[in-house]
XYZ file of N, CA and C in Angstrom:
300
model
N -40.579 43.423 42.942
C -39.271 43.913 42.929
C -38.688 44.159 41.584
N -38.426 45.471 41.263
C -37.842 45.682 39.959
C -36.391 46.039 40.153
N -35.642 45.628 39.047
C -34.191 45.858 39.058
C -33.705 45.868 37.744
N -32.393 46.054 37.507
C -31.915 45.937 36.301
C -30.483 45.324 36.485
N -30.283 44.171 35.497
C -29.000 43.592 35.485
C -27.886 44.370 34.739
N -26.867 44.474 35.465
C -25.912 45.540 34.616
C -24.725 44.612 34.549
N -23.733 45.217 33.777
C -22.421 44.429 33.583
C -21.536 44.696 34.779
N -20.456 43.609 34.521
C -19.558 43.505 35.639
C -18.754 44.685 35.995
N -18.376 45.561 34.968
C -17.725 46.850 35.494
C -18.284 47.600 36.536
N -19.637 47.700 36.623
C -20.222 48.558 37.467
C -20.382 47.846 38.895
N -19.843 46.674 38.979
C -19.878 45.913 40.311
C -19.316 46.410 41.612
N -18.309 47.416 41.444
C -17.697 47.842 42.613
C -18.497 49.050 43.172
N -19.308 49.719 42.267
C -20.333 50.728 42.750
C -21.203 50.581 43.854
N -21.759 49.406 43.509
C -23.058 48.980 44.352
C -22.924 47.563 45.154
N -22.405 46.679 44.532
C -22.337 45.334 45.309
C -21.218 45.152 46.057
N -20.149 45.531 45.965
C -19.048 45.456 46.969
C -18.462 46.623 47.547
N -18.164 46.329 48.966
C -17.770 47.342 49.609
C -16.448 47.035 50.394
N -15.442 47.768 50.728
C -14.277 47.525 51.062
C -14.382 47.280 52.552
N -13.833 46.160 53.220
C -13.802 45.922 54.582
C -12.476 46.131 55.214
N -12.104 45.760 56.485
C -10.609 46.147 56.870
C -9.668 45.074 56.202
N -10.020 43.955 56.009
C -9.140 42.973 55.386
C -9.557 42.086 54.143
N -10.758 42.725 53.621
C -11.272 41.862 52.483
C -12.449 42.662 52.124
N -13.399 42.204 51.340
C -14.653 42.909 50.652
C -15.889 42.300 51.090
N -16.888 43.183 51.353
C -18.156 42.590 51.653
C -18.707 42.572 50.315
N -19.474 41.465 49.940
C -20.421 41.424 48.999
C -21.820 41.243 48.927
N -22.700 41.988 48.503
C -24.218 41.817 48.638
C -24.422 40.771 47.459
N -25.051 39.886 47.826
C -25.381 38.799 46.721
C -26.903 38.531 46.895
N -27.557 38.050 45.584
C -28.800 37.622 45.359
C -28.636 36.148 44.771
N -29.198 35.263 45.273
C -28.731 33.694 44.880
C -30.039 33.334 43.853
N -29.769 32.471 42.823
C -30.861 31.919 42.403
C -30.500 30.470 42.257
N -31.229 29.402 43.306
C -30.854 28.033 43.156
C -31.326 27.305 42.222
N -30.902 26.274 41.853
C -31.431 25.153 40.876
C -31.401 25.568 39.633
N -30.201 26.391 39.239
C -29.821 26.834 37.839
C -29.300 25.612 37.153
N -29.246 25.950 35.751
C -28.539 24.864 34.885
C -27.126 24.958 34.882
N -26.516 26.182 35.390
C -25.027 26.280 35.515
C -24.637 27.331 36.557
N -23.764 27.163 37.264
C -23.278 28.044 38.267
C -22.582 29.138 37.815
N -22.964 30.393 37.958
C -22.297 31.417 37.321
C -22.434 32.721 37.983
N -21.847 33.667 38.044
C -21.923 35.193 38.385
C -22.579 35.848 37.090
N -23.717 36.229 37.235
C -24.487 37.168 36.285
C -24.200 38.574 35.995
N -23.872 39.228 37.025
C -23.828 40.679 37.034
C -24.444 41.130 38.292
N -24.579 42.617 38.352
C -25.173 43.278 39.324
C -26.635 43.673 39.015
N -27.560 43.195 39.948
C -28.824 43.189 39.881
C -29.508 43.909 41.128
N -30.002 45.095 41.024
C -30.638 45.537 42.119
C -29.730 45.912 43.341
N -28.589 46.280 42.999
C -27.726 46.735 43.993
C -26.836 45.513 44.635
N -26.899 44.363 44.171
C -26.394 43.306 44.517
C -25.770 42.323 43.379
N -24.950 41.434 43.730
C -24.220 40.659 42.746
C -25.178 39.452 42.405
N -25.776 39.376 41.352
C -26.609 37.977 41.113
C -25.761 36.776 40.639
N -25.907 35.826 41.484
C -25.258 34.523 41.318
C -26.228 33.417 41.087
N -26.153 32.597 39.864
C -26.819 31.475 39.719
C -26.119 30.200 40.212
N -26.803 29.312 40.931
C -26.121 27.961 41.256
C -26.924 26.808 41.118
N -26.237 25.543 40.770
C -26.863 24.419 40.396
C -27.555 23.982 41.699
N -27.042 23.985 42.676
C -27.589 23.234 44.007
C -29.010 24.007 44.519
N -29.609 22.981 45.050
C -30.938 23.148 45.546
C -30.665 23.701 47.233
N -31.459 24.705 47.695
C -31.283 25.221 49.116
C -31.668 24.226 50.230
N -31.159 22.944 50.251
C -31.509 21.854 51.133
C -30.050 21.567 51.789
N -30.131 21.401 53.261
C -29.065 21.073 54.080
C -27.638 21.751 53.680
N -27.790 23.225 53.466
C -26.602 24.012 53.224
C -25.820 23.856 51.789
N -26.465 22.914 50.929
C -25.812 22.646 49.574
C -25.605 23.946 48.788
N -26.829 24.868 48.958
C -26.755 25.884 48.050
C -25.611 27.006 48.542
N -25.572 27.045 50.046
C -24.489 27.982 50.539
C -23.052 27.338 50.118
N -22.979 26.252 50.229
C -21.502 25.581 49.929
C -21.128 26.003 48.488
N -22.185 25.738 47.482
C -21.968 26.060 46.110
C -21.818 27.337 45.906
N -22.440 28.503 46.404
C -22.366 29.832 46.424
C -20.853 30.179 46.747
N -20.583 29.600 47.811
C -19.164 29.955 48.470
C -17.936 29.606 47.317
N -18.235 28.426 46.685
C -17.172 27.780 45.825
C -17.352 28.742 44.409
N -18.506 29.129 44.071
C -18.643 29.776 42.935
C -18.039 31.094 43.110
N -18.256 31.868 44.144
C -17.696 33.118 44.579
C -16.176 33.006 44.511
N -15.551 32.005 45.065
C -14.116 32.000 45.293
C -13.521 31.767 44.083
N -14.071 30.944 43.045
C -13.539 30.918 41.737
C -13.551 32.072 40.952
N -14.926 32.939 40.981
C -14.824 34.089 40.360
C -13.907 35.250 40.850
N -13.676 35.245 42.008
C -12.940 36.518 42.455
C -11.427 35.877 42.781
N -11.278 34.667 42.404
C -9.633 34.003 42.508
C -9.077 33.916 43.770
N -9.990 33.530 44.887
C -9.798 33.470 46.282
C -9.832 32.023 46.700
N -9.041 31.806 47.709
C -9.327 30.316 48.330
C -10.601 30.209 48.932
N -11.011 29.065 48.831
C -12.434 28.815 49.274
C -12.635 29.078 50.814
N -11.522 28.809 51.593
C -11.719 29.134 53.085
C -11.686 30.593 53.368
N -11.427 31.512 52.342
C -11.451 33.079 52.694
C -12.820 33.584 52.322
N -13.723 32.666 51.856
C -15.205 33.124 51.483
C -16.157 32.723 52.664
N -16.794 33.610 53.181
C -17.724 33.117 54.473
C -19.195 34.020 54.385
N -20.242 33.509 54.782
C -21.632 34.141 54.501
C -21.675 34.996 55.859
N -21.927 36.214 55.832
C -22.008 36.865 57.123
C -23.503 36.846 57.525
N -24.450 37.255 56.384
C -25.736 37.341 56.757
C -26.746 36.624 55.729
N -27.933 36.076 56.095
C -28.717 35.593 55.125
C -28.539 34.126 54.710
N -27.983 33.269 55.659
C -27.711 31.850 55.402
C -28.991 31.304 54.819
N -30.208 31.723 55.405
C -31.418 30.938 55.031
C -32.292 31.861 53.905
N -31.537 32.863 53.349
C -32.088 33.750 52.452
C -31.724 33.838 50.973
N -32.247 34.080 50.010
C -31.685 34.534 48.676
C -30.886 35.581 48.699
N -31.191 36.664 49.622
C -30.140 37.811 49.602
C -29.318 37.594 50.759
N -27.897 37.811 50.558
C -26.808 37.300 51.655
C -25.790 38.450 51.498
N -25.030 38.472 52.729
C -23.793 39.404 52.552
C -22.548 38.416 52.869
N -21.897 38.372 51.820
C -20.586 37.462 51.866
C -19.333 38.238 52.074
N -18.485 37.809 52.848
C -17.045 38.465 53.179
C -15.998 37.677 52.450
N -15.335 38.182 51.673
C -14.059 37.655 51.152
C -12.953 38.330 51.614
N -12.168 37.454 52.368
C -11.011 37.950 52.893
C -9.844 37.907 51.892
N -8.973 39.000 52.098
C -7.810 39.149 51.240
C -7.890 39.729 49.826
N -9.089 40.313 49.581
C -9.238 40.769 48.135
C -9.735 42.311 48.507
N -9.519 43.009 47.569
C -10.036 44.465 47.712
C -11.330 44.615 46.801
N -12.127 45.582 47.167
C -13.190 45.927 46.594
C -13.103 46.338 45.125
N -12.084 46.837 44.843
C -11.598 47.366 43.433
C -11.334 46.058 42.457
N -11.098 44.895 42.957
C -10.826 43.749 42.194
C -12.064 43.137 41.804
């Protein structure tokens, strides 16, 4: 899989789509990182590094927390729609616009 990590300003063009009441975000997760952070857009998805291991839902919980902080949304408004057991996920963030 080849891709290119791009800067945050291009995020809205590829990784984030507007939904009825929020935004759908395509995400690629890298677990067991030294630091939890949003890296940018890679291969049409938001690349997110998280410190948690993918065991017993810990990585998904850390992903939700990391995205909530990044987008300035409450943790309760972030949910995983697809890919709970995969590195590629679709996440829904209620109450934000794709432009944000």
